[in-house]
Structure formats: structure tokens, C-alpha cells
Amino acid sequence: QSALTQPASVSGSPGQSITISCTGTSSDVGSYNLVSWYQQHPGKAPKLMIYEVSKRPSGVSNRFSGSKSGNTASLTISGLQAEDEADYYCCSYAGSSTFEVVFGGGTKLTVL
Amino acid sequence: QVQLQESGPGLVKPSQTLSLTCTVSGGSISSGSYYWSWIRQPAGKGLEWIGRIYTSGSTNYNPSLKSRVTISVDTSKNQFSLKLSSVTAADTAVYYCARERVRLVHFDYWGQGTLVTVSS
């Protein structure tokens, strides 16, 4: 199973909004509402930011939102803040034959 | 508050077996609501799911690693373990253990990660 496709980098200024895309196939993102997003600061473990496409865990800012259209999922961060600068990874269930999980290659967010 | 902590050798020789253990605290590994997973990340690269185990011992593995991976659970110690055989330099990575919600496929708690280097 191939990794999901994310842009290598995105950037934005404080206060702006950015969107990170995550493109899969009809076998993973397109077939299941089981996309999650993780934030990872350097040297730290990933942190769950969005699950089941658009749900936020308790404690995660409502500036983070998720959506999906067809084979592409998206993470939007509004009101960018300096602490949002990190790597972001999407993740999807990839089918009941192997119960596999696939991740995207990651996107580096730079807050200008 | 659930916490996960990886432990094991930081250096493994090529062709040998990498062995790591994840100790879970603040919650029971026998809870039927969760899988217990291993995920790795080579330096400067993305995340790769290795596999998962349920409290019953049922496992699922990444097809690309399946022939070399064994994940086991010890409910008496609230631990689960990873063995990866015939390692090469390509297996050098930070290895994370994580808790995964059953049927919902997301990882809500992660260990801090442990670096395993494959080198002679």
C-alpha cells in the first residue's frame, strides 16, 4: 500500500489560514471516513489533532478543522500562530483485507 | 492519564533481531476498546505503521514488513512487544508505541519514541 500524498511544505503568516491536502485512493481515503491528522514538533512524538475526518480530541484548538472530498482529505488551520509551526501527517485506514494503516509523507508548516 | 514508554537496545547489529517493549501505565492493556500499535520514523522521514495487537493476541501487520515482524502482548505486565528480524540499516529509526482506538483507526496516545540504530 502506497503512502498518502501530501505537499512537502506550506507556509503562512500569523493570523492567516492554511490548508494541507492529503491525497489517497478509492481504496483508502476515498472509501473510509477514518482519516486522522497528527502534529509533530521536532524531537517530539506525534500528537492527534483530528480523527474520523473532522472530529477534534478534547483539548485541541478549534482553529484546527478537517474535511474530505473524494480521495482527498484536508486539514485547515485558521488564525495561524507561531506554535503551529510543525510537521503534519495524515493517516487513513486502508482496507479490510489487511486492516492496514497508511500515513502521508508529511508536510512542514512554516509560520512566517 | 495513559502513558506509554518504549524500552530496549538502542543499537542492533545487521541481520540480528530488534526487540522493543512498550509499558503501558494509567490504563489496562486488557481494555477491549483499544489496539496497541508500533510505528516507526527514520530520521528526517515520515511515519510508517508496523503493526498492531489486540488484548486477545490477534495481530495485523504492514504487508511490507509482515515476514519479519512479530508483536506480542503480556497482559500480566501491561506490556506489549515488537520483534523485527533480519534487520538492515534501513530499519534504523525512532520506534514509537501507540494506543489505537478499535475500528476507528487513530492513535490517541503515543510513547516518547526510542531510537534504534542498526550498525555493526
mmCIF file of N, CA and C in Angstrom, chain A residues 1 33-36 38 40 43-48 50-52 87 89 91-93 98-106, chain B residues 35 39 41 44-49 52 59-64 96 100-101 103-113:
data_model
loop_
_atom_site.group_PDB
_atom_site.id
_atom_site.type_symbol
_atom_site.label_atom_id
_atom_site.label_comp_id
_atom_site.label_asym_id
_atom_site.label_seq_id
_atom_site.Cartn_x
_atom_site.Cartn_y
_atom_site.Cartn_z
ATOM 1 N N GLN A 1 0.851 -1.193 0.000
ATOM 2 C CA GLN A 1 0.000 0.000 0.000
ATOM 3 C C GLN A 1 0.883 1.238 0.000
ATOM 4 N N ASN A 33 -14.270 6.913 6.206
ATOM 5 C CA ASN A 33 -14.183 8.178 6.957
ATOM 6 C C ASN A 33 -13.312 7.972 8.194
ATOM 7 N N LEU A 34 -12.124 7.438 7.937
ATOM 8 C CA LEU A 34 -11.198 7.110 9.029
ATOM 9 C C LEU A 34 -9.856 7.772 8.762
ATOM 10 N N VAL A 35 -9.912 9.073 8.471
ATOM 11 C CA VAL A 35 -8.704 9.873 8.271
ATOM 12 C C VAL A 35 -8.387 10.621 9.558
ATOM 13 N N SER A 36 -7.139 10.590 9.952
ATOM 14 C CA SER A 36 -6.696 11.328 11.131
ATOM 15 C C SER A 36 -5.484 12.175 10.760
ATOM 16 N N TYR A 38 -1.992 14.349 12.492
ATOM 17 C CA TYR A 38 -1.074 14.421 13.621
ATOM 18 C C TYR A 38 -0.121 15.600 13.433
ATOM 19 N N GLN A 40 3.534 17.121 14.712
ATOM 20 C CA GLN A 40 4.777 16.677 15.320
ATOM 21 C C GLN A 40 5.790 17.809 15.355
ATOM 22 N N GLY A 43 11.721 16.463 17.487
ATOM 23 C CA GLY A 43 12.146 15.677 18.627
ATOM 24 C C GLY A 43 11.024 15.176 19.519
ATOM 25 N N LYS A 44 9.798 15.403 19.104
ATOM 26 C CA LYS A 44 8.643 15.000 19.924
ATOM 27 C C LYS A 44 7.826 13.926 19.221
ATOM 28 N N ALA A 45 6.990 13.248 20.007
ATOM 29 C CA ALA A 45 6.079 12.277 19.430
ATOM 30 C C ALA A 45 4.924 12.994 18.734
ATOM 31 N N PRO A 46 4.344 12.368 17.732
ATOM 32 C CA PRO A 46 3.161 12.950 17.090
ATOM 33 C C PRO A 46 2.022 13.128 18.076
ATOM 34 N N LYS A 47 1.174 14.117 17.804
ATOM 35 C CA LYS A 47 0.004 14.411 18.624
ATOM 36 C C LYS A 47 -1.241 14.379 17.744
ATOM 37 N N LEU A 48 -2.260 13.653 18.188
ATOM 38 C CA LEU A 48 -3.513 13.560 17.433
ATOM 39 C C LEU A 48 -4.236 14.907 17.432
ATOM 40 N N ILE A 50 -6.852 15.586 14.671
ATOM 41 C CA ILE A 50 -8.158 15.350 14.043
ATOM 42 C C ILE A 50 -8.322 13.847 13.856
ATOM 43 N N TYR A 51 -9.524 13.326 14.095
ATOM 44 C CA TYR A 51 -9.804 11.923 13.808
ATOM 45 C C TYR A 51 -11.158 11.803 13.134
ATOM 46 N N GLU A 52 -11.371 10.657 12.479
ATOM 47 C CA GLU A 52 -12.609 10.424 11.724
ATOM 48 C C GLU A 52 -12.945 11.640 10.853
ATOM 49 N N ASP A 87 5.575 19.665 11.765
ATOM 50 C CA ASP A 87 5.253 18.736 10.687
ATOM 51 C C ASP A 87 3.860 18.173 10.938
ATOM 52 N N TYR A 89 1.063 15.140 9.630
ATOM 53 C CA TYR A 89 0.900 13.873 8.924
ATOM 54 C C TYR A 89 -0.563 13.480 8.885
ATOM 55 N N CYS A 91 -3.312 10.279 7.989
ATOM 56 C CA CYS A 91 -3.313 8.838 8.190
ATOM 57 C C CYS A 91 -4.688 8.317 7.792
ATOM 58 N N SER A 92 -4.735 7.142 7.186
ATOM 59 C CA SER A 92 -6.016 6.575 6.786
ATOM 60 C C SER A 92 -6.019 5.062 6.930
ATOM 61 N N TYR A 93 -7.197 4.543 7.198
ATOM 62 C CA TYR A 93 -7.422 3.108 7.120
ATOM 63 C C TYR A 93 -7.337 2.717 5.654
ATOM 64 N N THR A 98 -6.346 -6.420 4.916
ATOM 65 C CA THR A 98 -5.168 -6.497 5.775
ATOM 66 C C THR A 98 -5.303 -5.646 7.030
ATOM 67 N N PHE A 99 -6.394 -4.890 7.138
ATOM 68 C CA PHE A 99 -6.587 -3.966 8.264
ATOM 69 C C PHE A 99 -5.405 -3.005 8.389
ATOM 70 N N GLU A 100 -4.868 -2.619 7.222
ATOM 71 C CA GLU A 100 -3.655 -1.822 7.189
ATOM 72 C C GLU A 100 -3.938 -0.348 7.456
ATOM 73 N N VAL A 101 -2.896 0.336 7.924
ATOM 74 C CA VAL A 101 -2.930 1.776 8.149
ATOM 75 C C VAL A 101 -1.837 2.401 7.289
ATOM 76 N N VAL A 102 -2.171 3.503 6.603
ATOM 77 C CA VAL A 102 -1.164 4.205 5.814
ATOM 78 C C VAL A 102 -1.063 5.653 6.257
ATOM 79 N N PHE A 103 0.152 6.173 6.226
ATOM 80 C CA PHE A 103 0.403 7.569 6.561
ATOM 81 C C PHE A 103 0.790 8.347 5.306
ATOM 82 N N GLY A 104 0.601 9.667 5.379
ATOM 83 C CA GLY A 104 1.131 10.542 4.356
ATOM 84 C C GLY A 104 2.606 10.795 4.619
ATOM 85 N N GLY A 105 3.268 11.400 3.643
ATOM 86 C CA GLY A 105 4.701 11.651 3.764
ATOM 87 C C GLY A 105 5.051 12.813 4.673
ATOM 88 N N GLY A 106 4.038 13.585 5.059
ATOM 89 C CA GLY A 106 4.271 14.697 5.977
ATOM 90 C C GLY A 106 4.398 16.034 5.278
ATOM 91 N N TYR B 35 -6.490 -1.129 20.358
ATOM 92 C CA TYR B 35 -5.375 -1.900 19.846
ATOM 93 C C TYR B 35 -4.103 -1.245 20.390
ATOM 94 N N ILE B 39 4.817 2.009 15.482
ATOM 95 C CA ILE B 39 5.005 2.917 14.348
ATOM 96 C C ILE B 39 6.461 3.365 14.373
ATOM 97 N N GLN B 41 9.799 5.826 12.475
ATOM 98 C CA GLN B 41 10.091 7.036 11.710
ATOM 99 C C GLN B 41 11.606 7.155 11.506
ATOM 100 N N GLY B 44 14.390 12.230 9.621
ATOM 101 C CA GLY B 44 14.032 13.136 8.547
ATOM 102 C C GLY B 44 12.960 12.630 7.605
ATOM 103 N N LYS B 45 12.337 11.517 7.947
ATOM 104 C CA LYS B 45 11.324 10.931 7.062
ATOM 105 C C LYS B 45 9.981 10.811 7.770
ATOM 106 N N GLY B 46 9.027 10.235 7.072
ATOM 107 C CA GLY B 46 7.671 10.141 7.574
ATOM 108 C C GLY B 46 7.433 8.930 8.453
ATOM 109 N N LEU B 47 6.187 8.811 8.879
ATOM 110 C CA LEU B 47 5.771 7.731 9.775
ATOM 111 C C LEU B 47 5.398 6.490 8.975
ATOM 112 N N GLU B 48 5.722 5.338 9.538
ATOM 113 C CA GLU B 48 5.369 4.060 8.924
ATOM 114 C C GLU B 48 4.738 3.166 9.980
ATOM 115 N N TRP B 49 3.514 2.728 9.709
ATOM 116 C CA TRP B 49 2.835 1.800 10.612
ATOM 117 C C TRP B 49 3.449 0.415 10.471
ATOM 118 N N ARG B 52 -0.137 -3.971 14.775
ATOM 119 C CA ARG B 52 -0.916 -3.801 15.996
ATOM 120 C C ARG B 52 -1.261 -5.146 16.614
ATOM 121 N N THR B 59 -3.302 -10.168 15.807
ATOM 122 C CA THR B 59 -2.380 -9.178 15.244
ATOM 123 C C THR B 59 -2.699 -8.836 13.792
ATOM 124 N N ASN B 60 -2.270 -7.651 13.377
ATOM 125 C CA ASN B 60 -2.251 -7.234 11.974
ATOM 126 C C ASN B 60 -0.906 -6.565 11.730
ATOM 127 N N TYR B 61 -0.330 -6.822 10.541
ATOM 128 C CA TYR B 61 0.977 -6.274 10.241
ATOM 129 C C TYR B 61 0.978 -5.547 8.896
ATOM 130 N N ASN B 62 1.902 -4.589 8.784
ATOM 131 C CA ASN B 62 2.146 -3.935 7.500
ATOM 132 C C ASN B 62 2.634 -5.013 6.521
ATOM 133 N N PRO B 63 1.961 -5.163 5.386
ATOM 134 C CA PRO B 63 2.374 -6.220 4.448
ATOM 135 C C PRO B 63 3.846 -6.146 4.048
ATOM 136 N N SER B 64 4.416 -4.948 4.011
ATOM 137 C CA SER B 64 5.808 -4.808 3.584
ATOM 138 C C SER B 64 6.793 -5.315 4.634
ATOM 139 N N TYR B 96 8.040 4.133 17.812
ATOM 140 C CA TYR B 96 7.010 4.583 18.741
ATOM 141 C C TYR B 96 6.016 3.456 19.016
ATOM 142 N N GLU B 100 -4.338 2.689 19.847
ATOM 143 C CA GLU B 100 -5.208 2.912 18.693
ATOM 144 C C GLU B 100 -6.630 2.513 19.042
ATOM 145 N N ARG B 101 -7.586 3.369 18.745
ATOM 146 C CA ARG B 101 -8.977 3.056 19.008
ATOM 147 C C ARG B 101 -9.467 1.959 18.061
ATOM 148 N N ARG B 103 -11.422 -0.083 15.562
ATOM 149 C CA ARG B 103 -12.314 0.225 14.439
ATOM 150 C C ARG B 103 -12.320 1.699 14.044
ATOM 151 N N LEU B 104 -11.626 2.539 14.782
ATOM 152 C CA LEU B 104 -11.645 3.971 14.448
ATOM 153 C C LEU B 104 -10.314 4.448 13.871
ATOM 154 N N VAL B 105 -9.283 3.600 13.980
ATOM 155 C CA VAL B 105 -8.005 3.799 13.296
ATOM 156 C C VAL B 105 -7.424 5.183 13.548
ATOM 157 N N HIS B 106 -7.281 5.560 14.791
ATOM 158 C CA HIS B 106 -6.489 6.728 15.112
ATOM 159 C C HIS B 106 -5.735 6.458 16.406
ATOM 160 N N PHE B 107 -4.598 7.135 16.529
ATOM 161 C CA PHE B 107 -3.658 6.887 17.615
ATOM 162 C C PHE B 107 -3.720 8.053 18.604
ATOM 163 N N ASP B 108 -4.309 7.803 19.778
ATOM 164 C CA ASP B 108 -4.573 8.913 20.698
ATOM 165 C C ASP B 108 -3.507 9.100 21.768
ATOM 166 N N TYR B 109 -2.751 8.068 22.057
ATOM 167 C CA TYR B 109 -1.637 8.203 22.992
ATOM 168 C C TYR B 109 -0.408 7.555 22.377
ATOM 169 N N TRP B 110 0.726 8.240 22.545
ATOM 170 C CA TRP B 110 1.991 7.775 21.975
ATOM 171 C C TRP B 110 3.064 7.736 23.055
ATOM 172 N N GLY B 111 4.002 6.809 22.904
ATOM 173 C CA GLY B 111 5.201 6.865 23.709
ATOM 174 C C GLY B 111 6.099 7.980 23.202
ATOM 175 N N GLN B 112 7.164 8.245 23.914
ATOM 176 C CA GLN B 112 8.086 9.314 23.530
ATOM 177 C C GLN B 112 8.966 8.912 22.353
ATOM 178 N N GLY B 113 9.029 7.628 22.082
ATOM 179 C CA GLY B 113 9.859 7.132 20.985
ATOM 180 C C GLY B 113 11.242 6.729 21.463
#
